[in-house]
PDB file of C-alpha atoms in Angstrom:
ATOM      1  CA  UNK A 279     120.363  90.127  80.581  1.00  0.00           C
ATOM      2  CA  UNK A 280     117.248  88.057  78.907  1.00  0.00           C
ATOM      3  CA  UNK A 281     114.839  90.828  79.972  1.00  0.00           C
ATOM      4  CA  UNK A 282     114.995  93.142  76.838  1.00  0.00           C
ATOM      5  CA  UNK A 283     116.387  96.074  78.479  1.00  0.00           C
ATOM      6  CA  UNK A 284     119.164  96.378  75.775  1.00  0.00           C
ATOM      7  CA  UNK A 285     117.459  96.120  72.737  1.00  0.00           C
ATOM      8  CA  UNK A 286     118.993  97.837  69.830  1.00  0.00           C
ATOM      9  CA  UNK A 287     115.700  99.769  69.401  1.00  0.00           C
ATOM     10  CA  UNK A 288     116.498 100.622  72.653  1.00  0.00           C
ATOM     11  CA  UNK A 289     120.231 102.447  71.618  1.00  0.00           C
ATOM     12  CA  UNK A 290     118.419 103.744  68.699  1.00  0.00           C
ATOM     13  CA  UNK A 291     116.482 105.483  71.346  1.00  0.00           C
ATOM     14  CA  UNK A 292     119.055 106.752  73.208  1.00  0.00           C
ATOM     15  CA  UNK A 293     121.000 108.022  70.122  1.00  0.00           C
ATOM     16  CA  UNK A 294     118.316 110.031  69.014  1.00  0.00           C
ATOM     17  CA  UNK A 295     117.638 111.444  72.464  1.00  0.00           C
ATOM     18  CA  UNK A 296     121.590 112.403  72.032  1.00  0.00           C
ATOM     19  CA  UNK A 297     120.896 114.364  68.688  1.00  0.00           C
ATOM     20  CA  UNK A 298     117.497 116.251  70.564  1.00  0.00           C
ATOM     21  CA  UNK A 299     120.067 117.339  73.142  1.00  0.00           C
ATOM     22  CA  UNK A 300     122.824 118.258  70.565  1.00  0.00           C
ATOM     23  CA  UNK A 301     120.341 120.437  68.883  1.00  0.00           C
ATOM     24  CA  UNK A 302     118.579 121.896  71.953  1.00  0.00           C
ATOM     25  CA  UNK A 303     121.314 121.952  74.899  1.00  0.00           C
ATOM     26  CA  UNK A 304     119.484 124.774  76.445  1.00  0.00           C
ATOM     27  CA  UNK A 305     116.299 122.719  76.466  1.00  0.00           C
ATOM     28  CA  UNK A 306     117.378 119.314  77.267  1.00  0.00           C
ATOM     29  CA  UNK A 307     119.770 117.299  79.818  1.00  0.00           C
ATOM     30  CA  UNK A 308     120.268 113.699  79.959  1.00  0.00           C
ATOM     31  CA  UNK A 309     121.334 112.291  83.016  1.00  0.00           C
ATOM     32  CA  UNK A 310     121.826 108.253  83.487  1.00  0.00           C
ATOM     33  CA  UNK A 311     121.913 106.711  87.014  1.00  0.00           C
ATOM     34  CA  UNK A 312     122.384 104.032  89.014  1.00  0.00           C
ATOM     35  CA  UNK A 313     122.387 102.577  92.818  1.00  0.00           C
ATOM     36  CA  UNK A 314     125.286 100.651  94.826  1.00  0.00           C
ATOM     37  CA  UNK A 315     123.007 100.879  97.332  1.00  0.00           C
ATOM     38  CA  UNK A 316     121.033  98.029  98.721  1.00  0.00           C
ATOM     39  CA  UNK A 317     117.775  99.485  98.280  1.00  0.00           C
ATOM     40  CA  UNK A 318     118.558 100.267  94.793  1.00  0.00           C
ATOM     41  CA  UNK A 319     115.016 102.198  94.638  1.00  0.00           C
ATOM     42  CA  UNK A 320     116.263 104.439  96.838  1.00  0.00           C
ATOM     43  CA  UNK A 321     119.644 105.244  95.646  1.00  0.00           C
ATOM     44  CA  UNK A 322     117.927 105.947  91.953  1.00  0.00           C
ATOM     45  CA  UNK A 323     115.270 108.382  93.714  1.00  0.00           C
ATOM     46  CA  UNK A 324     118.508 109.791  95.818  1.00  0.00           C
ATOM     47  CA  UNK A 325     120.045 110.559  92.232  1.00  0.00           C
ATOM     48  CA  UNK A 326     117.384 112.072  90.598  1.00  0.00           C
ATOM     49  CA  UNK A 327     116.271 114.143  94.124  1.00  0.00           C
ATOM     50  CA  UNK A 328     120.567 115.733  93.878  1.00  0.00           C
ATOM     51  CA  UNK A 329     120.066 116.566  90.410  1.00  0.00           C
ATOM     52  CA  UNK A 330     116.526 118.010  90.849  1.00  0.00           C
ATOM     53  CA  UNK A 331     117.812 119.782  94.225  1.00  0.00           C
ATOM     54  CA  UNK A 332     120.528 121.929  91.512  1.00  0.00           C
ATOM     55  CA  UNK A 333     118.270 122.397  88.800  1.00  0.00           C
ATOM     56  CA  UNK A 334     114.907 123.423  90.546  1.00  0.00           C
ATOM     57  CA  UNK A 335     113.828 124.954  86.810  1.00  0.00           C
ATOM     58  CA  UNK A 336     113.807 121.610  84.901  1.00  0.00           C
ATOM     59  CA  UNK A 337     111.398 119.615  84.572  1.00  0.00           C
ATOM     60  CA  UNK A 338     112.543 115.512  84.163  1.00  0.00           C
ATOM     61  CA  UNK A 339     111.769 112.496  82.437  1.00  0.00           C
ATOM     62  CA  UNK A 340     112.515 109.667  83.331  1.00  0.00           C
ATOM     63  CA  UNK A 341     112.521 107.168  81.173  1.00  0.00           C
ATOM     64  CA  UNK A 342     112.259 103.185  83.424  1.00  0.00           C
ATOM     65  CA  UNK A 343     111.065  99.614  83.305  1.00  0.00           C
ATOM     66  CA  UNK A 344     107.583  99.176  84.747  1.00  0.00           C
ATOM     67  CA  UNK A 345     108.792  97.342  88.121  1.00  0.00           C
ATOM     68  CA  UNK A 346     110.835 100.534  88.554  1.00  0.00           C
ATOM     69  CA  UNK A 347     108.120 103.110  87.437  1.00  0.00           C
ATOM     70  CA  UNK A 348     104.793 101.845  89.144  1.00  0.00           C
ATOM     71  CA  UNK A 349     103.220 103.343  91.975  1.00  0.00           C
ATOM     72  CA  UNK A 350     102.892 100.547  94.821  1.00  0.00           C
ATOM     73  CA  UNK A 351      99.797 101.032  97.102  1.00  0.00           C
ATOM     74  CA  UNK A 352     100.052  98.132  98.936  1.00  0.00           C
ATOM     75  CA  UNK A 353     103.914  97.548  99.976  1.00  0.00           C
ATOM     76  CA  UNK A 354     103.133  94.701 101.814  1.00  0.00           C
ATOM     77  CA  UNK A 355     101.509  93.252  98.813  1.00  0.00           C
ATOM     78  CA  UNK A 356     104.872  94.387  96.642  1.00  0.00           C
ATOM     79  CA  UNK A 357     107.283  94.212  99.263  1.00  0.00           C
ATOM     80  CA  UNK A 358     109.055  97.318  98.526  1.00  0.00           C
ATOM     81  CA  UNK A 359     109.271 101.285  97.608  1.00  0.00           C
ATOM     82  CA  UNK A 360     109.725 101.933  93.992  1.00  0.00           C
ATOM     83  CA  UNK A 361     111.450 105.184  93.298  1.00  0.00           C
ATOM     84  CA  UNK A 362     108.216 106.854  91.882  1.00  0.00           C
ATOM     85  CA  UNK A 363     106.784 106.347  95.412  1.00  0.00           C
ATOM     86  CA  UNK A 364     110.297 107.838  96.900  1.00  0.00           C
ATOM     87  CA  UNK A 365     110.399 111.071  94.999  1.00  0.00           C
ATOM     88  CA  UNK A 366     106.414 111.916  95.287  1.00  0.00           C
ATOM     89  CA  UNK A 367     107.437 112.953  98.885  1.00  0.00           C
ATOM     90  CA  UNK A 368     109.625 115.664  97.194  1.00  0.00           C
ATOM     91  CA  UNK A 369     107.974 116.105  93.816  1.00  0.00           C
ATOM     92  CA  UNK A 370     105.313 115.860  91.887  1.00  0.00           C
ATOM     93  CA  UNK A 371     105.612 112.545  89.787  1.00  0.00           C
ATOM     94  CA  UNK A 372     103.714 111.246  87.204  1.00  0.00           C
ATOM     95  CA  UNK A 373     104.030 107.837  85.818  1.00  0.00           C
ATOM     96  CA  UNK A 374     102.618 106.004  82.176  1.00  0.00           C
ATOM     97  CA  UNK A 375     102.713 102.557  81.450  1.00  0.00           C
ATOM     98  CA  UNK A 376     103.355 101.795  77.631  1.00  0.00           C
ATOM     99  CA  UNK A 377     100.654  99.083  76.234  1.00  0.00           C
ATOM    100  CA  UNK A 378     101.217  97.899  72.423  1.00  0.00           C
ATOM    101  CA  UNK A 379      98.237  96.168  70.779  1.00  0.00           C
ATOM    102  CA  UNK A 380     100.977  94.318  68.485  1.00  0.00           C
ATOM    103  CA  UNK A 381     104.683  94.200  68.041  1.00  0.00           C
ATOM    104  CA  UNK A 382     107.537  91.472  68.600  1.00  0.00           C
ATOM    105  CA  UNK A 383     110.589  91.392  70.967  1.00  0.00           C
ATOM    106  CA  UNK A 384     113.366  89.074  69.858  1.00  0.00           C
ATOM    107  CA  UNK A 385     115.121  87.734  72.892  1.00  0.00           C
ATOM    108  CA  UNK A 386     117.619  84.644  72.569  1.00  0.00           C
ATOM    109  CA  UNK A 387     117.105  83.958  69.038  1.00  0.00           C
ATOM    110  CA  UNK A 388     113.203  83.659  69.866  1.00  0.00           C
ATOM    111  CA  UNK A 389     110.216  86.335  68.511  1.00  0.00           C
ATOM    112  CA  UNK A 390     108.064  86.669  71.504  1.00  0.00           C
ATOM    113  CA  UNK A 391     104.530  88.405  70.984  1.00  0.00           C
ATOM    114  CA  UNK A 392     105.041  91.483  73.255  1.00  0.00           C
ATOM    115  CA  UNK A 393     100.905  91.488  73.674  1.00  0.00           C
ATOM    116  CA  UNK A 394     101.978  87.688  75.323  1.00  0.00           C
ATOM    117  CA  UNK A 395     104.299  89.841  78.414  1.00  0.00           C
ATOM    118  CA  UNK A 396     102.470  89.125  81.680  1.00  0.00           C
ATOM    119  CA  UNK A 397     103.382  93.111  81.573  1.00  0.00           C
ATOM    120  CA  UNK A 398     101.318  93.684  79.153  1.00  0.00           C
ATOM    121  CA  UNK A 399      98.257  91.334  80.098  1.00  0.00           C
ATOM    122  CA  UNK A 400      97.548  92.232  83.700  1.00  0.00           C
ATOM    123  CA  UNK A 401      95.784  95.446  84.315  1.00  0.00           C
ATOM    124  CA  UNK A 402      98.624  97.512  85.479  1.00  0.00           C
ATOM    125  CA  UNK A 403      96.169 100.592  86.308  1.00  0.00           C
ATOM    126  CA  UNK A 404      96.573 100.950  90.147  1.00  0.00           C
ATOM    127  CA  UNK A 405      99.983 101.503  89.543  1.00  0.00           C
ATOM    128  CA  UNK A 406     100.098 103.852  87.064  1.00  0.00           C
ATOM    129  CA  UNK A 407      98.492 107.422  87.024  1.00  0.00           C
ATOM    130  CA  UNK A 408      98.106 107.123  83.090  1.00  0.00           C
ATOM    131  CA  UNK A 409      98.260 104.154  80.204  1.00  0.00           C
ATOM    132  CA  UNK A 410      99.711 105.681  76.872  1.00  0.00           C
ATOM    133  CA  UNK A 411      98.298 102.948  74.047  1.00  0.00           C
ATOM    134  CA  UNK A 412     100.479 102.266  71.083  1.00  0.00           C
ATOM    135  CA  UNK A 413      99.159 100.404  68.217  1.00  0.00           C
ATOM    136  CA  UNK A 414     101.939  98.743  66.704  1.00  0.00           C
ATOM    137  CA  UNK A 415     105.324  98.321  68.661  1.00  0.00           C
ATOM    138  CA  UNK A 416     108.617  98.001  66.274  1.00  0.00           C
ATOM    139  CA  UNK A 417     110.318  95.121  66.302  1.00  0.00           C
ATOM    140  CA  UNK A 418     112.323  95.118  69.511  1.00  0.00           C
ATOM    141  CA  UNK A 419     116.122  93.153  69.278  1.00  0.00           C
ATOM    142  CA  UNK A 420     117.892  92.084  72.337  1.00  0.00           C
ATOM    143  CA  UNK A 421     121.797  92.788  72.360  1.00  0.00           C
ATOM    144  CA  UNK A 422     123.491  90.224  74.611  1.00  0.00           C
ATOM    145  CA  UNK A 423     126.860  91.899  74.652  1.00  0.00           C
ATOM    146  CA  UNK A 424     127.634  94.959  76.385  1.00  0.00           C
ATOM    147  CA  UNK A 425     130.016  95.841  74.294  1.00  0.00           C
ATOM    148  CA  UNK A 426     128.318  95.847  71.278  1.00  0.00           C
ATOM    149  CA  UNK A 427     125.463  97.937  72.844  1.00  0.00           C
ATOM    150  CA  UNK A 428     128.471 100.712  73.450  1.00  0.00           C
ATOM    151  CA  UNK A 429     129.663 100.441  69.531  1.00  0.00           C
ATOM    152  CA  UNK A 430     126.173 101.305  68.535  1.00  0.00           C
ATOM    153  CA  UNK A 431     125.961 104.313  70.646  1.00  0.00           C
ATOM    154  CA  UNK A 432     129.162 105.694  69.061  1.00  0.00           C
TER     155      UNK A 432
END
């Protein structure tokens, strides 16, 4: 997977969103998902609508790529539902886009400018209901191996 979705930042991430839970189990519950389905959109927004369904008093974040998380207005234009657009017939969803004014990503060996992401460059907001602007992004390191990724989170 060359498109920095398993980044060790990334595990860092998730460990510490581990500890917050530790700490606050009354407060917090992480859920991860994932679709079989065809219309993989779908079967993410069909997980998160059965846990939201049986647990009406939570509120969730959901933490996804931008291709997943943007609000499509023209489908045509996009070609398909995303699961934001899904769930908004159920809940009320609000999305953010992350946009670093400096940082690296390291994928393959390479240091890629993150402000240099076409993500990053085009103006993403007609698909997002707010833009959250972070100065400097950390160094970002892709792990290639799956395993690996799963020794970290021990």
């Amino acid at each position: 997977d060359s498109d920095s979705r398993c980044t060790i930042e990334h595990i860092h991430l998730l460990k510490w969103i581990r500890e917050v839970v530790r700490e606050n189990s009354a407060l917090v519950d992480i859920h991860c998902f994932d679709s079989t389905l065809s219309d993989y959109e779908k079967g993410m927004a069909n997980s998160l609508i059965d846990y939201a369904e049986n647990h009406l008093e939570r509120k969730i974040l959901i933490i996804a790529g931008n291709a997943h998380a943007r609000k499509i207005k023209n489908i045509t234009q996009y070609g398909h539902l995303t699961f934001p657009m899904y769930l908004e017939k159920e809940f009320l969803v609000y999305t953010i886009f992350i946009k670093y004014s400096q940082g690296s990503l390291i994928i393959d060996g390479v240091d890629i400018d993150i402000t240099q992401l076409s993500s990053q460059q085009e103006d993403l907001s007609n698909y997002f209901d707010g833009i959250t602007y972070i100065p400097v992004a950390t160094p970002a390191n892709q792990i290639k191996d799956l395993t690996m990724a799963l020794n970290l989170l021990k």
